[in-house]
Amino acid sequence: MDKLPASDFRSGYVAVMGRPNVGKSTLLNALLGQKIAAVSPRPQTTRRQQLGILTMETAQIVFVDTPGVHKPYHKLGEVMNESAEEALQNADLILFVADASQAPDEEDYLLAGLVNKLKRPVPVILVMNKSDLVGPVDLDVHQAAIVELLPNCLPVQVSAAQKTNLDGLMQAVLSRLPKGAPLFPEDQVTDLYEREIAADLIREAALIHLREEVPHGISVRIDEYTEREETGAYIAATLFVEKESHKPIVIGQGGAMLKKIGSAARVEIEKMTGRKVYLQLRIKVQKNWRDDEKSLNNFGYRKP
Ligand code: GDP
Ligand code: MG
């Protein structure tokens, strides 16, 4: 393909939104071809606004992975809604991701409400994900119900997990991206420091291995992240739990659970960084960290 004149280059911010568990992180990872956003079988692993940057010959897409919007029943919920709204206001294009195998629910309505209430109209692509889980008739019914909520959207049906029709989605995105010069250097894939991604990967490993036993009550702080020429990276991190009674669950019999979480997280961090990692985990109790504004700041859920 001939190189486009610089004046035809396209670039922009693409906000990825959708209720928890519809596959936003899976989609972002599939589009970017590497593991950046934390993917989990349980909702709400992605807590921060994250960028994934895809640079091509003719365009640069900067994806913003917004946390799911849901009813704010405690402060963490409010913070998540705020950052979702912020991502939308600054977007050039919105990817509204929905679960094609289910009829839209209350949360989809809430999200669509957010989009419709934006002061500046932003083009919307409706991504009907998980198309592998549903027949064509039901898919059409579910899609029509969401199109009714987002009258000007362009629907595209994909399966992020099976990488179906991602080309079609990319074409739709590229055709709606504004003209402009690249926003970031072309070798940059994310604006998050590696240590923040590492913290997300550790939290993800903990959630996967603990399942329902410590519900949502884990936060991760990276205490040290140092490069060692010969041995790779040394990472020390603290897992915070809300209750004293959660501590032995996270540690496990003779430290077995902590070891499992540590080695699962280490494997993922090594994949992300492409080098060896030595990971050391500690546990601390910090009561009610989710309702405490100050700890939310400390854990990086709000920009300083
Ligand atoms: P998020 O909360 O929106 O970021 O959702 P995740 O990306 O973490 O995905 C939630 C769950 O749905 C995970 O178990 C994924 O493997 C699964 N998932 C994501 N996309 C698809 C898909 O296209 N098809 C199927 N069958 N499962 C998917
Ligand atoms: Mg996610």
GROMACS .gro file of C-alpha atoms and ligand atoms in nm:
model
  333
    1MET     CA    1   0.000   0.000   0.000
    2ASP     CA    2   0.123   0.351  -0.084
    3LYS     CA    3   0.196   0.574   0.208
    4LEU     CA    4  -0.070   0.836   0.261
    5PRO     CA    5   0.029   1.201   0.250
    6ALA     CA    6   0.074   1.323   0.607
    7SER     CA    7  -0.237   1.539   0.572
    8ASP     CA    8  -0.452   1.226   0.529
    9PHE     CA    9  -0.332   1.056   0.848
   10ARG     CA   10  -0.607   0.986   1.100
   11SER     CA   11  -0.580   0.982   1.476
   12GLY     CA   12  -0.807   1.003   1.774
   13TYR     CA   13  -0.930   0.881   2.112
   14VAL     CA   14  -1.170   0.590   2.107
   15ALA     CA   15  -1.356   0.530   2.432
   16VAL     CA   16  -1.443   0.165   2.494
   17MET     CA   17  -1.751   0.147   2.714
   18GLY     CA   18  -1.998  -0.117   2.822
   19ARG     CA   19  -2.126  -0.281   3.135
   20PRO     CA   20  -1.899  -0.515   3.332
   21ASN     CA   21  -1.824  -0.851   3.171
   22VAL     CA   22  -1.937  -0.772   2.814
   23GLY     CA   23  -1.578  -0.829   2.694
   24LYS     CA   24  -1.424  -0.481   2.670
   25SER     CA   25  -1.080  -0.592   2.789
   26THR     CA   26  -1.087  -0.903   2.572
   27LEU     CA   27  -1.174  -0.687   2.272
   28LEU     CA   28  -0.902  -0.434   2.348
   29ASN     CA   29  -0.645  -0.708   2.392
   30ALA     CA   30  -0.752  -0.873   2.065
   31LEU     CA   31  -0.732  -0.544   1.875
   32LEU     CA   32  -0.395  -0.453   2.021
   33GLY     CA   33  -0.255  -0.804   1.998
   34GLN     CA   34  -0.107  -0.804   2.344
   35LYS     CA   35  -0.213  -0.815   2.702
   36ILE     CA   36  -0.269  -0.467   2.839
   37ALA     CA   37  -0.607  -0.447   3.002
   38ALA     CA   38  -0.672  -0.695   3.280
   39VAL     CA   39  -0.920  -0.963   3.171
   40SER     CA   40  -1.112  -1.153   3.432
   41PRO     CA   41  -1.407  -1.392   3.446
   42ARG     CA   42  -1.539  -1.163   3.718
   43PRO     CA   43  -1.653  -0.806   3.656
   44GLN     CA   44  -1.473  -0.488   3.764
   45THR     CA   45  -1.111  -0.585   3.721
   46THR     CA   46  -1.046  -0.280   3.509
   47ARG     CA   47  -1.060   0.006   3.752
   48ARG     CA   48  -0.854   0.276   3.591
   49GLN     CA   49  -0.887   0.454   3.264
   50GLN     CA   50  -0.635   0.288   3.040
   51LEU     CA   51  -0.494   0.369   2.704
   52GLY     CA   52  -0.400   0.118   2.441
   53ILE     CA   53  -0.234   0.274   2.142
   54LEU     CA   54  -0.252   0.114   1.798
   55THR     CA   55  -0.029   0.278   1.539
   56MET     CA   56  -0.065   0.182   1.173
   57GLU     CA   57   0.068   0.320   0.847
   58THR     CA   58  -0.235   0.542   0.797
   59ALA     CA   59  -0.376   0.598   1.142
   60GLN     CA   60  -0.324   0.595   1.517
   61ILE     CA   61  -0.606   0.479   1.741
   62VAL     CA   62  -0.583   0.560   2.109
   63PHE     CA   63  -0.821   0.333   2.299
   64VAL     CA   64  -0.950   0.441   2.636
   65ASP     CA   65  -1.079   0.147   2.838
   66THR     CA   66  -1.353   0.290   3.059
   67PRO     CA   67  -1.471   0.112   3.371
   68GLY     CA   68  -1.825  -0.025   3.364
   69VAL     CA   69  -2.094   0.210   3.476
   70HIS     CA   70  -2.321   0.075   3.744
   71LYS     CA   71  -2.528   0.205   4.026
   72PRO     CA   72  -2.300   0.380   4.278
   73TYR     CA   73  -2.380   0.192   4.595
   74HIS     CA   74  -2.051   0.295   4.749
   75LYS     CA   75  -1.780   0.546   4.671
   76LEU     CA   76  -1.576   0.322   4.446
   77GLY     CA   77  -1.878   0.311   4.216
   78GLU     CA   78  -1.894   0.691   4.201
   79VAL     CA   79  -1.527   0.719   4.113
   80MET     CA   80  -1.575   0.468   3.834
   81ASN     CA   81  -1.868   0.660   3.692
   82GLU     CA   82  -1.672   0.984   3.701
   83SER     CA   83  -1.383   0.841   3.506
   84ALA     CA   84  -1.620   0.681   3.256
   85GLU     CA   85  -1.785   1.017   3.191
   86GLU     CA   86  -1.449   1.185   3.160
   87ALA     CA   87  -1.335   0.933   2.900
   88LEU     CA   88  -1.652   0.991   2.698
   89GLN     CA   89  -1.627   1.369   2.704
   90ASN     CA   90  -1.274   1.351   2.562
   91ALA     CA   91  -1.344   1.087   2.299
   92ASP     CA   92  -1.351   1.130   1.921
   93LEU     CA   93  -1.543   0.807   1.886
   94ILE     CA   94  -1.724   0.573   2.125
   95LEU     CA   95  -1.723   0.195   2.106
   96PHE     CA   96  -2.036   0.090   2.293
   97VAL     CA   97  -1.977  -0.278   2.368
   98ALA     CA   98  -2.283  -0.493   2.438
   99ASP     CA   99  -2.339  -0.862   2.502
  100ALA     CA  100  -2.506  -0.991   2.185
  101SER     CA  101  -2.629  -1.302   2.366
  102GLN     CA  102  -2.845  -1.108   2.611
  103ALA     CA  103  -3.121  -0.850   2.588
  104PRO     CA  104  -3.002  -0.509   2.709
  105ASP     CA  105  -3.050  -0.459   3.082
  106GLU     CA  106  -3.077  -0.168   3.321
  107GLU     CA  107  -2.704  -0.102   3.303
  108ASP     CA  108  -2.707  -0.075   2.925
  109TYR     CA  109  -2.985   0.183   2.962
  110LEU     CA  110  -2.778   0.379   3.215
  111LEU     CA  111  -2.478   0.376   2.981
  112ALA     CA  112  -2.679   0.480   2.678
  113GLY     CA  113  -2.816   0.762   2.892
  114LEU     CA  114  -2.460   0.879   2.957
  115VAL     CA  115  -2.387   0.884   2.583
  116ASN     CA  116  -2.705   1.068   2.496
  117LYS     CA  117  -2.642   1.330   2.761
  118LEU     CA  118  -2.297   1.431   2.627
  119LYS     CA  119  -2.289   1.800   2.540
  120ARG     CA  120  -2.078   1.741   2.230
  121PRO     CA  121  -2.222   1.463   2.013
  122VAL     CA  122  -1.968   1.183   1.964
  123PRO     CA  123  -2.011   0.916   1.692
  124VAL     CA  124  -2.095   0.573   1.834
  125ILE     CA  125  -2.013   0.227   1.703
  126LEU     CA  126  -2.227  -0.039   1.869
  127VAL     CA  127  -2.010  -0.349   1.912
  128MET     CA  128  -2.235  -0.655   1.950
  129ASN     CA  129  -1.976  -0.884   2.114
  130LYS     CA  130  -2.002  -1.255   2.202
  131SER     CA  131  -2.181  -1.316   1.869
  132ASP     CA  132  -2.048  -1.674   1.899
  133LEU     CA  133  -2.292  -1.735   2.185
  134VAL     CA  134  -2.615  -1.648   2.007
  135GLY     CA  135  -2.820  -1.735   1.698
  136PRO     CA  136  -2.889  -1.474   1.428
  137VAL     CA  137  -3.255  -1.421   1.522
  138ASP     CA  138  -3.190  -1.343   1.888
  139LEU     CA  139  -2.889  -1.136   1.794
  140ASP     CA  140  -3.105  -0.915   1.570
  141VAL     CA  141  -3.364  -0.872   1.845
  142HIS     CA  142  -3.098  -0.774   2.102
  143GLN     CA  143  -2.928  -0.540   1.857
  144ALA     CA  144  -3.252  -0.367   1.760
  145ALA     CA  145  -3.328  -0.305   2.128
  146ILE     CA  146  -2.996  -0.123   2.177
  147VAL     CA  147  -3.017   0.065   1.849
  148GLU     CA  148  -3.341   0.207   1.984
  149LEU     CA  149  -3.141   0.347   2.278
  150LEU     CA  150  -2.863   0.482   2.053
  151PRO     CA  151  -3.042   0.594   1.738
  152ASN     CA  152  -2.737   0.716   1.545
  153CYS     CA  153  -2.502   0.427   1.619
  154LEU     CA  154  -2.341   0.197   1.363
  155PRO     CA  155  -2.384  -0.167   1.473
  156VAL     CA  156  -2.101  -0.417   1.413
  157GLN     CA  157  -2.120  -0.782   1.521
  158VAL     CA  158  -1.802  -0.944   1.653
  159SER     CA  159  -1.663  -1.212   1.879
  160ALA     CA  160  -1.361  -1.078   2.065
  161ALA     CA  161  -1.283  -1.422   2.209
  162GLN     CA  162  -1.287  -1.593   1.868
  163LYS     CA  163  -1.148  -1.289   1.686
  164THR     CA  164  -1.442  -1.283   1.443
  165ASN     CA  165  -1.503  -0.973   1.227
  166LEU     CA  166  -1.240  -0.764   1.403
  167ASP     CA  167  -1.135  -0.642   1.055
  168GLY     CA  168  -1.487  -0.514   0.994
  169LEU     CA  169  -1.478  -0.334   1.326
  170MET     CA  170  -1.138  -0.180   1.248
  171GLN     CA  171  -1.267  -0.052   0.913
  172ALA     CA  172  -1.565   0.107   1.088
  173VAL     CA  173  -1.335   0.270   1.345
  174LEU     CA  174  -1.086   0.399   1.087
  175SER     CA  175  -1.355   0.551   0.868
  176ARG     CA  176  -1.491   0.749   1.162
  177LEU     CA  177  -1.161   0.870   1.305
  178PRO     CA  178  -1.083   1.239   1.250
  179LYS     CA  179  -0.787   1.347   1.036
  180GLY     CA  180  -0.484   1.446   1.238
  181ALA     CA  181  -0.120   1.378   1.320
  182PRO     CA  182  -0.022   1.092   1.559
  183LEU     CA  183  -0.085   1.176   1.924
  184PHE     CA  184   0.187   0.949   2.066
  185PRO     CA  185   0.525   0.814   1.950
  186GLU     CA  186   0.464   0.511   1.729
  187ASP     CA  187   0.647   0.258   1.944
  188GLN     CA  188   0.439   0.338   2.251
  189VAL     CA  189   0.161   0.090   2.331
  190THR     CA  190   0.023   0.226   2.655
  191ASP     CA  191   0.045   0.537   2.867
  192LEU     CA  192   0.042   0.337   3.188
  193TYR     CA  193   0.367   0.273   3.361
  194GLU     CA  194   0.463  -0.090   3.362
  195ARG     CA  195   0.426  -0.090   3.736
  196GLU     CA  196   0.058   0.006   3.712
  197ILE     CA  197  -0.007  -0.271   3.464
  198ALA     CA  198   0.182  -0.506   3.696
  199ALA     CA  199  -0.048  -0.403   3.983
  200ASP     CA  200  -0.352  -0.480   3.764
  201LEU     CA  201  -0.212  -0.820   3.670
  202ILE     CA  202  -0.150  -0.906   4.035
  203ARG     CA  203  -0.503  -0.798   4.129
  204GLU     CA  204  -0.637  -1.008   3.840
  205ALA     CA  205  -0.441  -1.315   3.952
  206ALA     CA  206  -0.575  -1.272   4.305
  207LEU     CA  207  -0.936  -1.240   4.187
  208ILE     CA  208  -0.909  -1.546   3.965
  209HIS     CA  209  -0.759  -1.769   4.234
  210LEU     CA  210  -0.968  -1.646   4.527
  211ARG     CA  211  -1.299  -1.649   4.336
  212GLU     CA  212  -1.582  -1.543   4.565
  213GLU     CA  213  -1.396  -1.585   4.893
  214VAL     CA  214  -1.269  -1.227   4.926
  215PRO     CA  215  -1.536  -1.040   4.733
  216HIS     CA  216  -1.393  -0.728   4.570
  217GLY     CA  217  -1.192  -0.661   4.883
  218ILE     CA  218  -0.843  -0.660   4.733
  219SER     CA  219  -0.626  -0.375   4.624
  220VAL     CA  220  -0.262  -0.383   4.517
  221ARG     CA  221   0.021  -0.141   4.577
  222ILE     CA  222   0.360  -0.175   4.407
  223ASP     CA  223   0.624  -0.097   4.671
  224GLU     CA  224   0.932  -0.149   4.459
  225TYR     CA  225   0.995  -0.203   4.089
  226THR     CA  226   1.362  -0.216   4.003
  227GLU     CA  227   1.548  -0.327   3.695
  228ARG     CA  228   1.832  -0.567   3.752
  229GLU     CA  229   2.045  -0.616   3.442
  230GLU     CA  230   2.115  -0.985   3.492
  231THR     CA  231   1.806  -1.112   3.671
  232GLY     CA  232   1.531  -0.898   3.513
  233ALA     CA  233   1.288  -0.695   3.723
  234TYR     CA  234   1.242  -0.714   4.099
  235ILE     CA  235   0.889  -0.628   4.205
  236ALA     CA  236   0.764  -0.606   4.562
  237ALA     CA  237   0.392  -0.555   4.610
  238THR     CA  238   0.141  -0.539   4.894
  239LEU     CA  239  -0.206  -0.693   4.870
  240PHE     CA  240  -0.455  -0.502   5.084
  241VAL     CA  241  -0.760  -0.683   5.219
  242GLU     CA  242  -1.049  -0.523   5.406
  243LYS     CA  243  -1.081  -0.768   5.694
  244GLU     CA  244  -0.844  -0.949   5.927
  245SER     CA  245  -1.040  -1.268   5.851
  246HIS     CA  246  -0.949  -1.241   5.481
  247LYS     CA  247  -0.577  -1.256   5.551
  248PRO     CA  248  -0.550  -1.632   5.615
  249ILE     CA  249  -0.765  -1.701   5.306
  250VAL     CA  250  -0.528  -1.506   5.085
  251ILE     CA  251  -0.222  -1.668   5.243
  252GLY     CA  252  -0.367  -2.020   5.229
  253GLN     CA  253  -0.244  -2.346   5.386
  254GLY     CA  254   0.126  -2.297   5.451
  255GLY     CA  255   0.129  -2.001   5.212
  256ALA     CA  256  -0.001  -2.208   4.920
  257MET     CA  257  -0.261  -1.956   4.797
  258LEU     CA  258  -0.024  -1.661   4.805
  259LYS     CA  259   0.229  -1.869   4.616
  260LYS     CA  260  -0.031  -1.957   4.351
  261ILE     CA  261  -0.133  -1.593   4.309
  262GLY     CA  262   0.231  -1.487   4.295
  263SER     CA  263   0.337  -1.732   4.029
  264ALA     CA  264   0.027  -1.670   3.813
  265ALA     CA  265   0.090  -1.294   3.831
  266ARG     CA  266   0.461  -1.340   3.762
  267VAL     CA  267   0.392  -1.535   3.442
  268GLU     CA  268   0.160  -1.257   3.315
  269ILE     CA  269   0.403  -0.979   3.407
  270GLU     CA  270   0.683  -1.164   3.229
  271LYS     CA  271   0.462  -1.190   2.920
  272MET     CA  272   0.393  -0.817   2.937
  273THR     CA  273   0.753  -0.707   2.992
  274GLY     CA  274   0.921  -0.978   2.786
  275ARG     CA  275   1.180  -1.049   3.053
  276LYS     CA  276   1.231  -1.235   3.378
  277VAL     CA  277   1.055  -1.108   3.688
  278TYR     CA  278   1.114  -1.177   4.054
  279LEU     CA  279   0.792  -1.104   4.242
  280GLN     CA  280   0.750  -1.070   4.617
  281LEU     CA  281   0.403  -1.032   4.770
  282ARG     CA  282   0.297  -0.916   5.118
  283ILE     CA  283  -0.047  -0.884   5.273
  284LYS     CA  284  -0.188  -0.606   5.487
  285VAL     CA  285  -0.528  -0.527   5.629
  286GLN     CA  286  -0.671  -0.186   5.555
  287LYS     CA  287  -1.032  -0.160   5.669
  288ASN     CA  288  -1.296  -0.021   5.431
  289TRP     CA  289  -1.048   0.099   5.172
  290ARG     CA  290  -1.323   0.119   4.917
  291ASP     CA  291  -1.521   0.382   5.107
  292ASP     CA  292  -1.223   0.590   5.209
  293GLU     CA  293  -1.144   0.875   4.968
  294LYS     CA  294  -0.787   0.898   5.091
  295SER     CA  295  -0.708   0.537   5.020
  296LEU     CA  296  -0.876   0.561   4.681
  297ASN     CA  297  -0.626   0.835   4.602
  298ASN     CA  298  -0.338   0.630   4.738
  299PHE     CA  299  -0.432   0.335   4.525
  300GLY     CA  300  -0.442   0.552   4.216
  301TYR     CA  301  -0.813   0.539   4.134
  302ARG     CA  302  -0.825   0.915   4.101
  303LYS     CA  303  -0.581   1.136   3.919
  304PRO     CA  304  -0.382   1.358   4.157
  305GDP     P1  305  -1.499  -0.658   3.062
  305GDP     O1  306  -1.545  -0.660   3.205
  305GDP     O2  307  -1.603  -0.591   2.977
  305GDP     O3  308  -1.363  -0.600   3.042
  305GDP     O4  309  -1.499  -0.811   3.014
  305GDP     P2  310  -1.376  -0.912   2.996
  305GDP     O5  311  -1.297  -0.877   2.873
  305GDP     O6  312  -1.301  -0.921   3.125
  305GDP     O7  313  -1.455  -1.047   2.961
  305GDP     C1  314  -1.549  -1.104   3.050
  305GDP     C2  315  -1.568  -1.251   3.017
  305GDP     O8  316  -1.630  -1.269   2.890
  305GDP     C3  317  -1.436  -1.328   3.009
  305GDP     O9  318  -1.458  -1.454   3.066
  305GDP     C4  319  -1.410  -1.339   2.860
  305GDP    O10  320  -1.332  -1.451   2.825
  305GDP     C5  321  -1.552  -1.352   2.806
  305GDP     N1  322  -1.563  -1.304   2.666
  305GDP     C6  323  -1.520  -1.187   2.614
  305GDP     N2  324  -1.548  -1.177   2.483
  305GDP     C7  325  -1.611  -1.290   2.447
  305GDP     C8  326  -1.666  -1.341   2.322
  305GDP    O11  327  -1.661  -1.278   2.215
  305GDP     N3  328  -1.724  -1.463   2.327
  305GDP     C9  329  -1.731  -1.538   2.441
  305GDP     N4  330  -1.791  -1.657   2.434
  305GDP     N5  331  -1.681  -1.495   2.559
  305GDP    C10  332  -1.621  -1.373   2.563
  306MG      MG  333  -1.227  -0.517   3.179
   0.00000   0.00000   0.00000
